[in-house]
mmCIF file of C-alpha atoms in Angstrom:
data_model
loop_
_atom_site.group_PDB
_atom_site.id
_atom_site.type_symbol
_atom_site.label_atom_id
_atom_site.label_comp_id
_atom_site.label_asym_id
_atom_site.label_seq_id
_atom_site.Cartn_x
_atom_site.Cartn_y
_atom_site.Cartn_z
ATOM 1 C CA UNK X 1 138.343 132.681 81.810
ATOM 2 C CA UNK X 2 138.194 128.726 82.911
ATOM 3 C CA UNK X 3 135.577 127.851 85.441
ATOM 4 C CA UNK X 4 137.657 125.667 88.328
ATOM 5 C CA UNK X 5 134.435 122.675 88.625
ATOM 6 C CA UNK X 6 135.356 119.803 91.059
ATOM 7 C CA UNK X 7 134.956 117.269 88.393
ATOM 8 C CA UNK X 8 132.234 113.999 91.016
ATOM 9 C CA UNK X 9 134.480 111.011 90.291
ATOM 10 C CA UNK X 10 133.977 108.356 88.588
ATOM 11 C CA UNK X 11 134.727 104.573 89.803
ATOM 12 C CA UNK X 12 133.553 105.765 93.533
ATOM 13 C CA UNK X 13 130.165 106.441 91.453
ATOM 14 C CA UNK X 14 130.686 103.115 90.617
ATOM 15 C CA UNK X 15 130.696 101.497 93.224
ATOM 16 C CA UNK X 16 127.852 103.430 94.254
ATOM 17 C CA UNK X 17 126.119 102.826 91.313
ATOM 18 C CA UNK X 18 123.217 99.656 92.873
ATOM 19 C CA UNK X 19 122.901 100.771 95.920
ATOM 20 C CA UNK X 20 121.606 103.893 95.210
ATOM 21 C CA UNK X 21 119.755 102.495 92.076
ATOM 22 C CA UNK X 22 118.187 99.615 95.375
ATOM 23 C CA UNK X 23 117.658 102.732 96.887
ATOM 24 C CA UNK X 24 115.887 104.875 94.490
ATOM 25 C CA UNK X 25 113.496 101.819 93.435
ATOM 26 C CA UNK X 26 113.135 101.471 97.202
ATOM 27 C CA UNK X 27 112.376 105.627 96.757
ATOM 28 C CA UNK X 28 109.769 105.402 94.241
ATOM 29 C CA UNK X 29 108.053 102.371 95.626
ATOM 30 C CA UNK X 30 107.176 103.837 99.328
ATOM 31 C CA UNK X 31 105.734 107.241 97.458
ATOM 32 C CA UNK X 32 103.894 105.209 95.192
ATOM 33 C CA UNK X 33 101.722 103.652 98.778
ATOM 34 C CA UNK X 34 101.285 106.816 99.966
ATOM 35 C CA UNK X 35 100.320 109.002 96.617
ATOM 36 C CA UNK X 36 97.145 105.583 96.180
ATOM 37 C CA UNK X 37 97.346 106.777 99.512
ATOM 38 C CA UNK X 38 98.119 110.027 101.727
ATOM 39 C CA UNK X 39 95.741 109.761 104.841
ATOM 40 C CA UNK X 40 96.974 105.728 105.574
ATOM 41 C CA UNK X 41 100.745 105.827 104.835
ATOM 42 C CA UNK X 42 102.520 107.907 106.663
ATOM 43 C CA UNK X 43 104.592 104.525 106.841
ATOM 44 C CA UNK X 44 105.194 105.289 103.577
ATOM 45 C CA UNK X 45 106.725 108.725 103.183
ATOM 46 C CA UNK X 46 108.149 108.407 106.289
ATOM 47 C CA UNK X 47 110.973 105.649 105.390
ATOM 48 C CA UNK X 48 110.894 107.092 102.119
ATOM 49 C CA UNK X 49 111.820 110.667 103.404
ATOM 50 C CA UNK X 50 114.513 107.961 105.806
ATOM 51 C CA UNK X 51 115.414 106.555 102.080
ATOM 52 C CA UNK X 52 116.461 110.406 100.571
ATOM 53 C CA UNK X 53 118.743 111.337 103.929
ATOM 54 C CA UNK X 54 120.744 108.449 103.206
ATOM 55 C CA UNK X 55 120.852 108.895 99.465
ATOM 56 C CA UNK X 56 121.569 112.599 99.640
ATOM 57 C CA UNK X 57 124.575 111.590 101.660
ATOM 58 C CA UNK X 58 126.157 109.149 99.647
ATOM 59 C CA UNK X 59 125.553 111.938 96.170
ATOM 60 C CA UNK X 60 127.697 114.430 98.890
ATOM 61 C CA UNK X 61 129.938 111.649 99.551
ATOM 62 C CA UNK X 62 130.651 110.887 95.080
ATOM 63 C CA UNK X 63 130.712 114.936 95.086
ATOM 64 C CA UNK X 64 127.063 115.303 93.260
ATOM 65 C CA UNK X 65 125.753 118.983 94.868
ATOM 66 C CA UNK X 66 123.473 119.757 92.327
ATOM 67 C CA UNK X 67 122.189 116.185 92.167
ATOM 68 C CA UNK X 68 122.104 116.013 96.705
ATOM 69 C CA UNK X 69 120.361 119.738 96.423
ATOM 70 C CA UNK X 70 116.872 118.345 94.105
ATOM 71 C CA UNK X 71 116.854 115.407 96.239
ATOM 72 C CA UNK X 72 117.488 117.500 99.789
ATOM 73 C CA UNK X 73 114.472 119.724 97.826
ATOM 74 C CA UNK X 74 112.062 117.264 97.390
ATOM 75 C CA UNK X 75 112.386 115.762 100.601
ATOM 76 C CA UNK X 76 111.331 119.114 102.004
ATOM 77 C CA UNK X 77 108.345 118.913 100.085
ATOM 78 C CA UNK X 78 107.679 115.139 101.706
ATOM 79 C CA UNK X 79 108.157 116.399 104.730
ATOM 80 C CA UNK X 80 105.594 118.861 104.306
ATOM 81 C CA UNK X 81 103.133 116.459 102.494
ATOM 82 C CA UNK X 82 103.850 114.324 106.014
ATOM 83 C CA UNK X 83 103.038 116.490 107.778
ATOM 84 C CA UNK X 84 99.669 117.494 105.826
ATOM 85 C CA UNK X 85 98.601 114.644 103.614
ATOM 86 C CA UNK X 86 95.359 116.157 102.521
ATOM 87 C CA UNK X 87 96.804 118.473 100.474
ATOM 88 C CA UNK X 88 98.587 115.533 98.661
ATOM 89 C CA UNK X 89 97.434 117.227 95.105
ATOM 90 C CA UNK X 90 97.578 116.177 91.062
ATOM 91 C CA UNK X 91 100.779 118.788 90.758
ATOM 92 C CA UNK X 92 102.186 116.807 93.547
ATOM 93 C CA UNK X 93 102.456 113.758 92.165
ATOM 94 C CA UNK X 94 103.054 114.669 88.500
ATOM 95 C CA UNK X 95 106.125 116.401 90.517
ATOM 96 C CA UNK X 96 107.178 114.131 92.846
ATOM 97 C CA UNK X 97 106.901 111.212 90.102
ATOM 98 C CA UNK X 98 109.178 113.611 87.607
ATOM 99 C CA UNK X 99 111.789 114.715 90.063
ATOM 100 C CA UNK X 100 112.272 110.850 90.838
ATOM 101 C CA UNK X 101 112.265 110.134 86.984
ATOM 102 C CA UNK X 102 114.764 112.900 86.224
ATOM 103 C CA UNK X 103 117.362 111.749 88.771
ATOM 104 C CA UNK X 104 117.702 107.811 87.726
ATOM 105 C CA UNK X 105 118.111 109.041 84.506
ATOM 106 C CA UNK X 106 120.559 111.752 85.593
ATOM 107 C CA UNK X 107 122.390 108.950 87.566
ATOM 108 C CA UNK X 108 122.142 106.783 84.658
ATOM 109 C CA UNK X 109 123.248 109.178 81.660
ATOM 110 C CA UNK X 110 126.699 109.592 83.971
ATOM 111 C CA UNK X 111 127.596 106.033 85.125
ATOM 112 C CA UNK X 112 126.495 105.391 80.934
ATOM 113 C CA UNK X 113 129.729 108.293 80.158
ATOM 114 C CA UNK X 114 127.812 111.818 80.504
ATOM 115 C CA UNK X 115 129.205 115.042 81.257
#
């Protein structure tokens, strides 16, 4: 049995990757501001969420549906934390940082030719 998998477009990825890298760097910077002082940085998490929405759109355009779904789910977590910053835990911090690192690493690997 063969699998019917839609391949993402490497050429489009190469064209938009610098912008995605910049967006991810901005998301990471905004999240670090929020994570350092959640009660005082509501604007930072809202900025990160706006950027995340843009990133999801680009990932879908390129055909990277799996990672776009991960980013959309991460945004749900960010929305919850924006609404309830007092609920932020060490687990949240670690999971958010790990997810953002994994997304960055995944996209870098694809750019370098990984399947």
